[in-house]
Tab-separated table of C-alpha atoms in Angstrom:
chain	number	residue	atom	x	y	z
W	123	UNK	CA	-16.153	0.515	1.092
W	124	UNK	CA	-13.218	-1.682	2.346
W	125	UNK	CA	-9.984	-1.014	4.238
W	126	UNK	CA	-6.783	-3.008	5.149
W	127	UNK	CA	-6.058	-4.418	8.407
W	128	UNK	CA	-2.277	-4.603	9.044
W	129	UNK	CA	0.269	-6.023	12.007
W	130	UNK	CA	3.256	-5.069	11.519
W	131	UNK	CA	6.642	-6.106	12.366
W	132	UNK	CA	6.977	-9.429	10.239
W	133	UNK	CA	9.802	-10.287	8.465
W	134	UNK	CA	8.602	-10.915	4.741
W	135	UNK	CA	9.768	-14.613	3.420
W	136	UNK	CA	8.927	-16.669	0.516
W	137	UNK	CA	8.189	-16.094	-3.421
W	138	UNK	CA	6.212	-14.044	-5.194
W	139	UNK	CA	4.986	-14.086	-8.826
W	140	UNK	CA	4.989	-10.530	-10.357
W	141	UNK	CA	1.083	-10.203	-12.493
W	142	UNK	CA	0.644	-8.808	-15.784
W	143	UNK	CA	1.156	-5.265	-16.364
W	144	UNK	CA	-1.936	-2.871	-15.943
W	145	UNK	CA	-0.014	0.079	-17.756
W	146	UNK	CA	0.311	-2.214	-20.790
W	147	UNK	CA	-2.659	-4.406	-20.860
W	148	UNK	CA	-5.688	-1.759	-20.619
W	149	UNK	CA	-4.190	0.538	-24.188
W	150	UNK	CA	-3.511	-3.433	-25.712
W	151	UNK	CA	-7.292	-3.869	-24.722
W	152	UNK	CA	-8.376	-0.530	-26.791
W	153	UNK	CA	-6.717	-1.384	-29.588
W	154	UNK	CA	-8.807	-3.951	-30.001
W	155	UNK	CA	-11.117	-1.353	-31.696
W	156	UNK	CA	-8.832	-1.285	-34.267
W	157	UNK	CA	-8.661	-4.749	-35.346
W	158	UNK	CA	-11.911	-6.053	-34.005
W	159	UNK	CA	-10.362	-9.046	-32.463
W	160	UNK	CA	-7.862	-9.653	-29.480
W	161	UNK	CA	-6.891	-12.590	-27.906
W	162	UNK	CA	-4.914	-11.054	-24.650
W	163	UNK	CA	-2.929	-13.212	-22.297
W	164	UNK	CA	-1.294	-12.806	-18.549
W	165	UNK	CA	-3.616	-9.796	-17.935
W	166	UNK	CA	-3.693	-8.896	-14.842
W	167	UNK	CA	-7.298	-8.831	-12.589
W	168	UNK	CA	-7.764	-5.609	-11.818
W	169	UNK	CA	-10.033	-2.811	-11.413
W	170	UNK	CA	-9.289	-0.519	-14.269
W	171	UNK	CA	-9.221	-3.779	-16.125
W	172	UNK	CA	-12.925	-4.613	-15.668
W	173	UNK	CA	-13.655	-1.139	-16.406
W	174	UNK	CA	-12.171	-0.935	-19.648
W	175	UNK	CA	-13.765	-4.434	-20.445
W	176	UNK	CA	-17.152	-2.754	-19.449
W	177	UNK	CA	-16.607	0.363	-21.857
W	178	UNK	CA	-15.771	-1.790	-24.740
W	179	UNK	CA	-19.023	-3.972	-23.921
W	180	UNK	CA	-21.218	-0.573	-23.609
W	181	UNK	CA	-19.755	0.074	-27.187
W	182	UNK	CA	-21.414	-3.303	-28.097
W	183	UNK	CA	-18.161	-5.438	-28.548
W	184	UNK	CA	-18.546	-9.084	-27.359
W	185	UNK	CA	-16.289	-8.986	-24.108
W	186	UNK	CA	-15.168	-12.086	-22.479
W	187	UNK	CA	-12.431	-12.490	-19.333
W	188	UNK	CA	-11.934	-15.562	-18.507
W	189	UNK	CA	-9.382	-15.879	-15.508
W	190	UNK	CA	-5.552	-14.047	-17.113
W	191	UNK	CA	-7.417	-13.703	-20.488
W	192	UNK	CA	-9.326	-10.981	-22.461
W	193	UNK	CA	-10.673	-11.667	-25.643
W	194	UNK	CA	-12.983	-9.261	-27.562
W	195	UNK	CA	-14.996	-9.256	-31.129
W	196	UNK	CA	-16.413	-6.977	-32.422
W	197	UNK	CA	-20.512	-7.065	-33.277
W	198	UNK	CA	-22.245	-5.473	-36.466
W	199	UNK	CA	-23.344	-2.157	-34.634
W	200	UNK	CA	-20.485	-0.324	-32.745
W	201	UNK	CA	-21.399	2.941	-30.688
W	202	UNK	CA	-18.634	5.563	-30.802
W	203	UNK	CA	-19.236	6.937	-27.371
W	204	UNK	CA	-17.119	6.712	-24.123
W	205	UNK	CA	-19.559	8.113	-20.919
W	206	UNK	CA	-18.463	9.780	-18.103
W	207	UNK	CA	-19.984	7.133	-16.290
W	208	UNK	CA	-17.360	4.746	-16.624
W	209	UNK	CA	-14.521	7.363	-17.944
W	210	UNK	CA	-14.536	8.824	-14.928
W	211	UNK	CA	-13.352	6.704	-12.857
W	212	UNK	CA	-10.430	5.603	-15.022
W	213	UNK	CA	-7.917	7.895	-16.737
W	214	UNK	CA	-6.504	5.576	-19.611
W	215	UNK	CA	-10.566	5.576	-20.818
W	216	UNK	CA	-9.172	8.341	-22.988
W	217	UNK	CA	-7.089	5.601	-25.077
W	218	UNK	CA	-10.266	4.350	-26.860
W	219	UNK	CA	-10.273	7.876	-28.645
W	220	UNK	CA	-7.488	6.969	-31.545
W	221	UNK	CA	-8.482	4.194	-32.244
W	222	UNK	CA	-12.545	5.211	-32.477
W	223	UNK	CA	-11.469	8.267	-34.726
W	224	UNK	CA	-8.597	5.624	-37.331
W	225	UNK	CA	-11.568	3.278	-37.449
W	226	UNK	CA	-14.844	4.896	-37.065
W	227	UNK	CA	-14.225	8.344	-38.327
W	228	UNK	CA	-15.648	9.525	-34.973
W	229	UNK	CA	-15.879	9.442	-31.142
W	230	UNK	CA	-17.229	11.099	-28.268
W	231	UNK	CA	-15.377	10.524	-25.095
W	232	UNK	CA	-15.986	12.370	-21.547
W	233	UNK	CA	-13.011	13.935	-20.020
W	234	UNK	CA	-11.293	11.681	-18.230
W	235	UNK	CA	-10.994	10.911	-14.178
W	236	UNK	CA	-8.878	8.772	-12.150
W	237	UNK	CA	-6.029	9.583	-9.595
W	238	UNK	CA	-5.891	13.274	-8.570
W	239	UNK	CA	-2.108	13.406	-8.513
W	240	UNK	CA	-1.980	16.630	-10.935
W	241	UNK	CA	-3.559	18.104	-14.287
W	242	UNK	CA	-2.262	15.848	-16.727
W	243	UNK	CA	-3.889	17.700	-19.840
W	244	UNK	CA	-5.248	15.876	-22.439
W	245	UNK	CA	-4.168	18.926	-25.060
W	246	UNK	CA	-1.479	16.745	-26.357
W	247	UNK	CA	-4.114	13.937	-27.341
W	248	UNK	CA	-5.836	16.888	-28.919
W	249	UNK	CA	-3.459	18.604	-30.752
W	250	UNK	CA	-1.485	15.096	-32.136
W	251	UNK	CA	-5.056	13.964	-33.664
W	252	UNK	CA	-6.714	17.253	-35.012
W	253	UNK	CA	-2.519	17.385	-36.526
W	254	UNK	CA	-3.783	13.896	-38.260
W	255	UNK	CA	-7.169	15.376	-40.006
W	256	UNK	CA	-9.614	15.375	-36.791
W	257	UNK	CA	-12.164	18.124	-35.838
W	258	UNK	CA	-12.074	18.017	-32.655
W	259	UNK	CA	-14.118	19.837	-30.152
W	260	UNK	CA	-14.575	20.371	-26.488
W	261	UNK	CA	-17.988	21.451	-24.669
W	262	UNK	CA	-19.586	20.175	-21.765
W	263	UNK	CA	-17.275	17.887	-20.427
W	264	UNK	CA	-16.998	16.017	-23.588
W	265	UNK	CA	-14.588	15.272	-25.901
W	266	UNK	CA	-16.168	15.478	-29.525
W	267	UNK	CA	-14.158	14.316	-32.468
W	268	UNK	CA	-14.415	13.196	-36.309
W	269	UNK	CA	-12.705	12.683	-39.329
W	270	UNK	CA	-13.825	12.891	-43.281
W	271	UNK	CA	-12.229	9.940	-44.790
W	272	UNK	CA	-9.587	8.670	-43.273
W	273	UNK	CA	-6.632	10.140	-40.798
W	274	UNK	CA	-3.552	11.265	-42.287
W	275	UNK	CA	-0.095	10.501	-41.437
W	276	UNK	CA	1.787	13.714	-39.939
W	277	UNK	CA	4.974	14.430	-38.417
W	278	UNK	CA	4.230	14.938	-34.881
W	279	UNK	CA	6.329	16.777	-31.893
W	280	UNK	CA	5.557	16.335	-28.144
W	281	UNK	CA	6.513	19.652	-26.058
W	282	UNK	CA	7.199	16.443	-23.293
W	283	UNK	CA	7.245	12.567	-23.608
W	284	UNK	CA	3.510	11.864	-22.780
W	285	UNK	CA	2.997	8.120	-22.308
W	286	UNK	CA	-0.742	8.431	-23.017
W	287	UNK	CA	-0.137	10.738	-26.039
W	288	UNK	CA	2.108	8.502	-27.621
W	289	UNK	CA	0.313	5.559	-27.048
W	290	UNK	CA	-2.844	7.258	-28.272
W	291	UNK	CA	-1.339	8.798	-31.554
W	292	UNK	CA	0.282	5.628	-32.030
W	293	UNK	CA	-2.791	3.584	-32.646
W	294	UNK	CA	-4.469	6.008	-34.776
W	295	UNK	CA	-1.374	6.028	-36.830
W	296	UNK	CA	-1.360	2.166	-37.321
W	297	UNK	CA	-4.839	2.859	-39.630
W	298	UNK	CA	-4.030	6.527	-41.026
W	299	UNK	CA	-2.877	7.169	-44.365
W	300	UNK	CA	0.675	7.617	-45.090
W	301	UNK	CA	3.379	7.820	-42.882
W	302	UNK	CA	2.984	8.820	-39.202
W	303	UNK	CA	5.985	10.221	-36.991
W	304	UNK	CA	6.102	10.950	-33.488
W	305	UNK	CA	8.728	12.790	-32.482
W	306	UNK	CA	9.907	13.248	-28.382
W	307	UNK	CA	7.869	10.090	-28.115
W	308	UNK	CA	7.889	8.703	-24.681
W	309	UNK	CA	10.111	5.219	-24.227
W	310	UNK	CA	8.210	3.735	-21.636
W	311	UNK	CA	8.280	-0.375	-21.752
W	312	UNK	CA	4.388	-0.493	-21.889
W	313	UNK	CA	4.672	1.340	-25.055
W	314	UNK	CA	7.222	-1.034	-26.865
W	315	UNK	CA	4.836	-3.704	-25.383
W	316	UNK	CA	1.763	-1.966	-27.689
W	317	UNK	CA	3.537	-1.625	-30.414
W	318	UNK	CA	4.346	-5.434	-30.380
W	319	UNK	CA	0.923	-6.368	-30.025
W	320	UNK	CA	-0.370	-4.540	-32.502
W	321	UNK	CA	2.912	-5.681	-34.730
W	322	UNK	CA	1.247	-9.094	-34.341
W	323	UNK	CA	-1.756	-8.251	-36.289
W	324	UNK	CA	0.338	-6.263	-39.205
W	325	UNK	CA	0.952	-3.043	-37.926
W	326	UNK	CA	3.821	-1.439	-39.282
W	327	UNK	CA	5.857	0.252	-36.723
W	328	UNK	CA	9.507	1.075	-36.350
W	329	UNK	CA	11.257	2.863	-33.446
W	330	UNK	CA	8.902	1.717	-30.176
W	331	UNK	CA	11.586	2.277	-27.004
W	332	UNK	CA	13.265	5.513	-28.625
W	333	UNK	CA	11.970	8.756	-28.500
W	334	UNK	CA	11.006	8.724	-32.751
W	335	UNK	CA	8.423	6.205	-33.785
W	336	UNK	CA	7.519	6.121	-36.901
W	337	UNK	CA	4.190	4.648	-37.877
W	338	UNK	CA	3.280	3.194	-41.701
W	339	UNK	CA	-0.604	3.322	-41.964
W	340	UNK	CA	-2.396	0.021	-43.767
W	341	UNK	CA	-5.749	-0.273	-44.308
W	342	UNK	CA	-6.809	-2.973	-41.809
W	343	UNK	CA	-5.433	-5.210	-39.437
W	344	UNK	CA	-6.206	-8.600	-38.089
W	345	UNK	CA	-6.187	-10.559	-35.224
W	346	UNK	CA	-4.452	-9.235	-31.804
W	347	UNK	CA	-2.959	-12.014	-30.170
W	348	UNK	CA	-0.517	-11.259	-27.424
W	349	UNK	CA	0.996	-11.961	-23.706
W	350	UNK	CA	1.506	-8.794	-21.753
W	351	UNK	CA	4.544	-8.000	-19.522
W	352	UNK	CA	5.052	-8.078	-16.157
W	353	UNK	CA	4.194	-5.130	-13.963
W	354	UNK	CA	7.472	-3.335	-13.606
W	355	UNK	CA	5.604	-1.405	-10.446
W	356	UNK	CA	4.403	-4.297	-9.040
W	357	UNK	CA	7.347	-5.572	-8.964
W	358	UNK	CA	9.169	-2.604	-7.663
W	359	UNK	CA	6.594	-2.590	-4.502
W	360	UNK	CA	8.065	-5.476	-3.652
W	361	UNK	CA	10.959	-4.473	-3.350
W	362	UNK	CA	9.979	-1.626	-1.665
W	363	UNK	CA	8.244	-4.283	1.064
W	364	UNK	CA	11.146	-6.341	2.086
W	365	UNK	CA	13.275	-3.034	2.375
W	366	UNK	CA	10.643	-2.170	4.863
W	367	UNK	CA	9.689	-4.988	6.454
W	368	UNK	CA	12.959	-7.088	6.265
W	369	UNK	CA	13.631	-10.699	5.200
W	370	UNK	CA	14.248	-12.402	1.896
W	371	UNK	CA	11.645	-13.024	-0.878
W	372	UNK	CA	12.123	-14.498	-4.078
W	373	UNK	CA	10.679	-12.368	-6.346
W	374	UNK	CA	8.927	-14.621	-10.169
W	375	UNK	CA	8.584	-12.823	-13.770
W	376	UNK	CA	10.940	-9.864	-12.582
W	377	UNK	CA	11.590	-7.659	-15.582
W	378	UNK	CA	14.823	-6.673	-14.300
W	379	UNK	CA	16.118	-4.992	-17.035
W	380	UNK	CA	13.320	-2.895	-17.170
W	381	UNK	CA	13.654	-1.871	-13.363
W	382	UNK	CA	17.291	-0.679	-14.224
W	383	UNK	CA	17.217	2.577	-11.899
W	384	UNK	CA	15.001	1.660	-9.076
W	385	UNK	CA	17.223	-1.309	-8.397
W	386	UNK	CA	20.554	0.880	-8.314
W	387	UNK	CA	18.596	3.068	-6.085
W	388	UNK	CA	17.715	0.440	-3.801
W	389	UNK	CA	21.043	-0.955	-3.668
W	390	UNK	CA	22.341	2.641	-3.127
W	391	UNK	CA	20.679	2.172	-0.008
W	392	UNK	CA	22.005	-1.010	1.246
W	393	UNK	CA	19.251	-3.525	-0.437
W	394	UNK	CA	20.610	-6.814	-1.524
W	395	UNK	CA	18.769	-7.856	-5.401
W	396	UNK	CA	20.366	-10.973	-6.689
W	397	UNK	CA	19.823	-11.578	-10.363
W	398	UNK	CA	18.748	-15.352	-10.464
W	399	UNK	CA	18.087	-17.389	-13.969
W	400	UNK	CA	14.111	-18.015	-14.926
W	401	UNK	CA	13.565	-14.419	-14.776
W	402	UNK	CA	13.993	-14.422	-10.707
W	403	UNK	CA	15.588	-11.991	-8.256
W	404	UNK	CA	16.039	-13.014	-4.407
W	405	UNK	CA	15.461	-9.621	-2.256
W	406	UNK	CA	17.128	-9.596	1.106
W	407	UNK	CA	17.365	-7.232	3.943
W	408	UNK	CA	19.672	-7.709	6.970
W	409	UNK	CA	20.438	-4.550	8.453
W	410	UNK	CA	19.129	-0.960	8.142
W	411	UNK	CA	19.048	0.895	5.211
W	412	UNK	CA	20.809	4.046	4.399
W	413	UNK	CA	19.133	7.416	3.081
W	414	UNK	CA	19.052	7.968	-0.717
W	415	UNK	CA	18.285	10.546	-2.932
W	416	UNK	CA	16.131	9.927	-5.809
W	417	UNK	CA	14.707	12.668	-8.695
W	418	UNK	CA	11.822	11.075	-10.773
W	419	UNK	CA	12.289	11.167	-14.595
W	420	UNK	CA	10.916	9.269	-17.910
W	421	UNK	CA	11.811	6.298	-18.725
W	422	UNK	CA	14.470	4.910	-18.203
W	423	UNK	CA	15.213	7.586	-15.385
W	424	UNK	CA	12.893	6.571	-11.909
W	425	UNK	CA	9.818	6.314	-12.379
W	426	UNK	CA	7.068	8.742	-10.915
W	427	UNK	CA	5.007	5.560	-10.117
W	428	UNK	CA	7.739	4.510	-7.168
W	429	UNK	CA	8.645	7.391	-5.368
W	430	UNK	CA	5.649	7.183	-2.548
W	431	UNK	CA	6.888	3.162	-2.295
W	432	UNK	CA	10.903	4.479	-2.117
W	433	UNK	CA	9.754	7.619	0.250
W	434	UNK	CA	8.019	5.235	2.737
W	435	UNK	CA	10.944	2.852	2.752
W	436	UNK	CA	13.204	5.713	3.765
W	437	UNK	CA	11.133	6.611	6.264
W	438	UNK	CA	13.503	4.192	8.105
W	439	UNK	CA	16.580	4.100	6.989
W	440	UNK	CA	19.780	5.839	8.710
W	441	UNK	CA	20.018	9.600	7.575
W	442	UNK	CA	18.732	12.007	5.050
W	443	UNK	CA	16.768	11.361	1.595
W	444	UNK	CA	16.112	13.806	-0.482
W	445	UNK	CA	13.236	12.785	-2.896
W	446	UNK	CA	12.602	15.010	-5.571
W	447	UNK	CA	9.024	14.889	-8.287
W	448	UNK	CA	9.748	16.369	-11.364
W	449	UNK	CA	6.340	14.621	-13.472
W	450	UNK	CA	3.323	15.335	-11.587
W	451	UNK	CA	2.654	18.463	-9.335
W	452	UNK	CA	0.079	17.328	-6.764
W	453	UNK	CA	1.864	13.876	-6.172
W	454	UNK	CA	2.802	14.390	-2.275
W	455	UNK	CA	-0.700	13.713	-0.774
W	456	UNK	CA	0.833	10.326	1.009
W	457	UNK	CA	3.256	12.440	2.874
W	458	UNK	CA	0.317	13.475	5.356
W	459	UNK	CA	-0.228	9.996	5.676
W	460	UNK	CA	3.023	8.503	6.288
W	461	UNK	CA	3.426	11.103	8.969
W	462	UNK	CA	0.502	9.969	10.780
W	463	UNK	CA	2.714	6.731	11.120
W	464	UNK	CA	6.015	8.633	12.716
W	465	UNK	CA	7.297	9.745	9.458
W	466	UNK	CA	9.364	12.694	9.872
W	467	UNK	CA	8.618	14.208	6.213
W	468	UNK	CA	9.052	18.213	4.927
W	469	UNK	CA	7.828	19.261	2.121
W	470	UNK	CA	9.675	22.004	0.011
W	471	UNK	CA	7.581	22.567	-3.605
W	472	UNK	CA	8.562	19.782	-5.546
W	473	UNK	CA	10.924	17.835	-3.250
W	474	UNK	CA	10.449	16.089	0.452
W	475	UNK	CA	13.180	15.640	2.175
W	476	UNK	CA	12.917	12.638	4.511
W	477	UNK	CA	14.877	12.251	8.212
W	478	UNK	CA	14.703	8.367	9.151
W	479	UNK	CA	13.204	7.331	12.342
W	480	UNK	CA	14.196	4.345	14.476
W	481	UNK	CA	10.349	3.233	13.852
W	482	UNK	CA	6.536	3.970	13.012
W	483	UNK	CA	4.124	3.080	15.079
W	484	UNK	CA	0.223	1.771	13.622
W	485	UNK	CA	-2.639	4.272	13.036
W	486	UNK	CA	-5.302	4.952	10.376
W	487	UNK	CA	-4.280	6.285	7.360
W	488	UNK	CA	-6.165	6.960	3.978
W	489	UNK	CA	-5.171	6.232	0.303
W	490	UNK	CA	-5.546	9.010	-2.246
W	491	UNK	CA	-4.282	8.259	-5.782
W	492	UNK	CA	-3.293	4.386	-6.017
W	493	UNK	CA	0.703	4.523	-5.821
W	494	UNK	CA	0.034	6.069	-2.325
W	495	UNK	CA	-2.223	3.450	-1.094
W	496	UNK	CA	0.564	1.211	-1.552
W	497	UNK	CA	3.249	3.250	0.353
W	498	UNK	CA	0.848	3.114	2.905
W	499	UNK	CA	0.228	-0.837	2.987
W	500	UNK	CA	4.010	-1.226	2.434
W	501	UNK	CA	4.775	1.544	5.575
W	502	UNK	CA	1.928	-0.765	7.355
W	503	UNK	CA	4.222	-3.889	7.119
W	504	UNK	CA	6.766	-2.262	8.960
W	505	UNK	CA	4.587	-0.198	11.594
W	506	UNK	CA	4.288	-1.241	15.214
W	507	UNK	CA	0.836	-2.387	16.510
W	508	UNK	CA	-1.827	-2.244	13.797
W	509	UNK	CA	-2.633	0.142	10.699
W	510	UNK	CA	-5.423	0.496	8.974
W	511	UNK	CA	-5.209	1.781	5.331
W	512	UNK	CA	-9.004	3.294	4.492
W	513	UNK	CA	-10.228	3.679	0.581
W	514	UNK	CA	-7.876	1.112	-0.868
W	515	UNK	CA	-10.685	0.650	-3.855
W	516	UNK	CA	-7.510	2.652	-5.285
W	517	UNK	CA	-5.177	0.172	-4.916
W	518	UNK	CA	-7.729	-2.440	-6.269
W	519	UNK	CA	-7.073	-0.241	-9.689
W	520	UNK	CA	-3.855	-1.333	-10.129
W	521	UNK	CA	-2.890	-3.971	-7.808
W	522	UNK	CA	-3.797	-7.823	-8.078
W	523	UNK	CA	-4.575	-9.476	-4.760
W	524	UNK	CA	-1.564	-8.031	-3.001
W	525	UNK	CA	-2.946	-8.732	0.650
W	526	UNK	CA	-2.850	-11.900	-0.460
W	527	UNK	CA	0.740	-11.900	-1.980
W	528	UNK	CA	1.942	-10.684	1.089
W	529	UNK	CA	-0.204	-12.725	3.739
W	530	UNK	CA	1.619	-15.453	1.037
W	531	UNK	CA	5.323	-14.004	3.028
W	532	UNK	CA	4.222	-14.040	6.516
W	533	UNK	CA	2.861	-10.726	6.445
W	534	UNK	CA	-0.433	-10.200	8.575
W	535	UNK	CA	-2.939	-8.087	6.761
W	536	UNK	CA	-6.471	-8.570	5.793
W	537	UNK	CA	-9.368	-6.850	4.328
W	538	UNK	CA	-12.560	-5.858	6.268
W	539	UNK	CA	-15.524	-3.656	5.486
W	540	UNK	CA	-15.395	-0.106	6.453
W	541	UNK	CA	-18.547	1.555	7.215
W	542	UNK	CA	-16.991	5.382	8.078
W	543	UNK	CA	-15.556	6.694	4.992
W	544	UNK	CA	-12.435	7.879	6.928
């Protein structure tokens, strides 16, 4: 087990290049079941990454990552089963299940793990694919599932806009029969980034960034071959960073216009973001921040995925935030945490309501899901004296190299082995 070593109180200055997207590459890499080739490019290195590579190789695909690239092919004998083994440590494993059921007519998948930051029920997966022809059943921890023939195209209605469920039905659609839609489909940029990947091997979708896709089935398609986006989050952290720890950064591969409401929010607060051409945005802090409110929504409302990073920056600023989580119920466990630093944090059901402090002051503080591990390395930048940030193998899920990125600004942090599981 390993831990982060921070000093806080330096000024962050410099550039930064934004990695691949984790949210998009890892369903791009399972629908590589579907065609039996991918060639994917700017992927980031990542934990969940190497696990999905490893699942696909346990199915007996040929597997290679070589640096920012994935490529897969598939071998004569493919096995149809996901284990908890690997499935449980990451929760997009349940994304191979589509695809396994549109091109193998069956697939056994363990229930899936990952962050503990709420339920987030699979019974939309479920219900979407037994909708397209599946028999699916559940028993021992086990997700059991096939098809006679092939899937069928059906009209199908979210009760919310699952990201996971859409991107799931969506790639058993692309090899169904007949005409698949999916209606109260989520609109988050990682799906419009699978549905263009898989466009590039013949797909036929229409609809990807609106809440109806619709989906026309063909009978095979061919080679995957696709650069993935930047990682909006990622790139939102930063921000998050220099409105903590001050100074100006020149942020590379920004998706700005996919970062539409976290950077109103931040310059609600008094952040500086200036647009630059080549896909660049400089970041600079002068003076303190201001408290904000935020309320987490779908895309393109705030994203779940930034409120720990926004909560710990207003953990300074001058005033009252209200931040309020309206997608997961159990997504609060960094408030313990932060307070540990000086944070003055209550928690009222599904809203904290934040009361800046003049500063935060080093101690040792544990990640639990990885969104909080990065409040906490971000909160760390800002601390007095030293923090240390204890089970960041969650932040390795979804994170590339960021003590490195930030050592790259001035920042002091390092990694060290940690012996005590703290």
């Amino acid at each position: 087990m390993e831990k982060f070593v921070i000093k806080g109180g330096k000024e962050l200055r410099g550039k930064v290049k934004v990695s691949g997207s984790k949210n998009a590459s890892l369903p791009i890499i399972f629908a590589s079941i579907l065609s039996g080739e991918l060639h994917l490019k700017n992927v980031p290195d990542l934990r969940d990454v190497d696990t999905s590579c490893k699942l696909l190789t346990q199915m007996g695909f040929n597997v290679r990552k070589e640096r920012s690239e994935v490529l897969v092919t598939a071998e004569n004998s493919i096995k149809t089963e996901a284990p908890y083994e690997l499935v449980r440590t990451m929760r997009a494993s349940i994304l191979c299940l589509g695809p396994l059921l549109a091109k193998y007519r069956k697939a056994k998948v363990s229930l899936p793990g990952g962050c503990a930051i709420g339920v987030r029920p699979v019974n939309l997966h479920l219900k979407a694919l037994s909708k397209m022809g599946a028999d699916i059943k559940v028993d021992h921890g086990y997700i059991t599932a096939e098809v006679k023939g092939r899937l069928k195209g059906a009209e199908i209605t979210f009760d919310f806009p699952t990201v996971g469920g859409t991107e799931n039905t969506l790639m058993a659609a692309v090899l169904a029969k007949g005409k698949t839609v999916i209606k109260n489909a989520a609109k988050e940029p990682e799906i419009v980034d699978l549905a263009r990947a898989l466009k590039t091997a013949g797909a036929e979708i229409e609809g990807e960034g609106t809440d109806v896709i619709e989906v026309n089935g063909v009978d095979e398609i061919g080679k995957i071959e696709y650069s993935v986006m930047p990682d909006r989050i990622e790139a939102g952290t930063f921000l998050a960073a220099v409105a903590l720890a001050g100074g100006e950064v020149e942020i590379e591969d920004f998706p700005f216009d996919l970062l539409t409401a976290v950077i109103e929010k931040f310059e609600e607060a008094g952040l500086k973001v200036e647009r630059l051409s080549g896909k660049k945005v400089r970041v600079v802090k002068k003076e303190r921040l201001k408290g904000t409110n935020i309320v987490t929504q779908p895309y393109p409302g705030f994203p779940t995925d930034m409120q720990a990073q926004f909560m710990a920056a207003m953990c300074l600023a001058d005033g009252i935030s209200v931040i309020k989580e309206t997608i997961f119920e159990n997504r609060f466990m960094h408030v313990l945490e932060l307070q540990r630093l000086g944070a003055d944090l209550t928690i009222d059901g599904n809203t904290v309501v934040v009361k800046g402090v003049e500063k935060l002051v080093g101690a040792k503080v544990t990640a639990t899901d990885l969104r909080a591990s990065a409040s906490l390395v971000i909160a760390g930048l800002a601390a007095e004296n030293t923090t240390e940030v204890y089970r960041i193998y969650h932040l390795d899920r979804g994170y590339e190299k960021l003590e490195v990125k930030l050592r790259n600004l001035g920042a002091e942090i390092w990694r060290e082995k940690s012996e005590l599981p703290y």
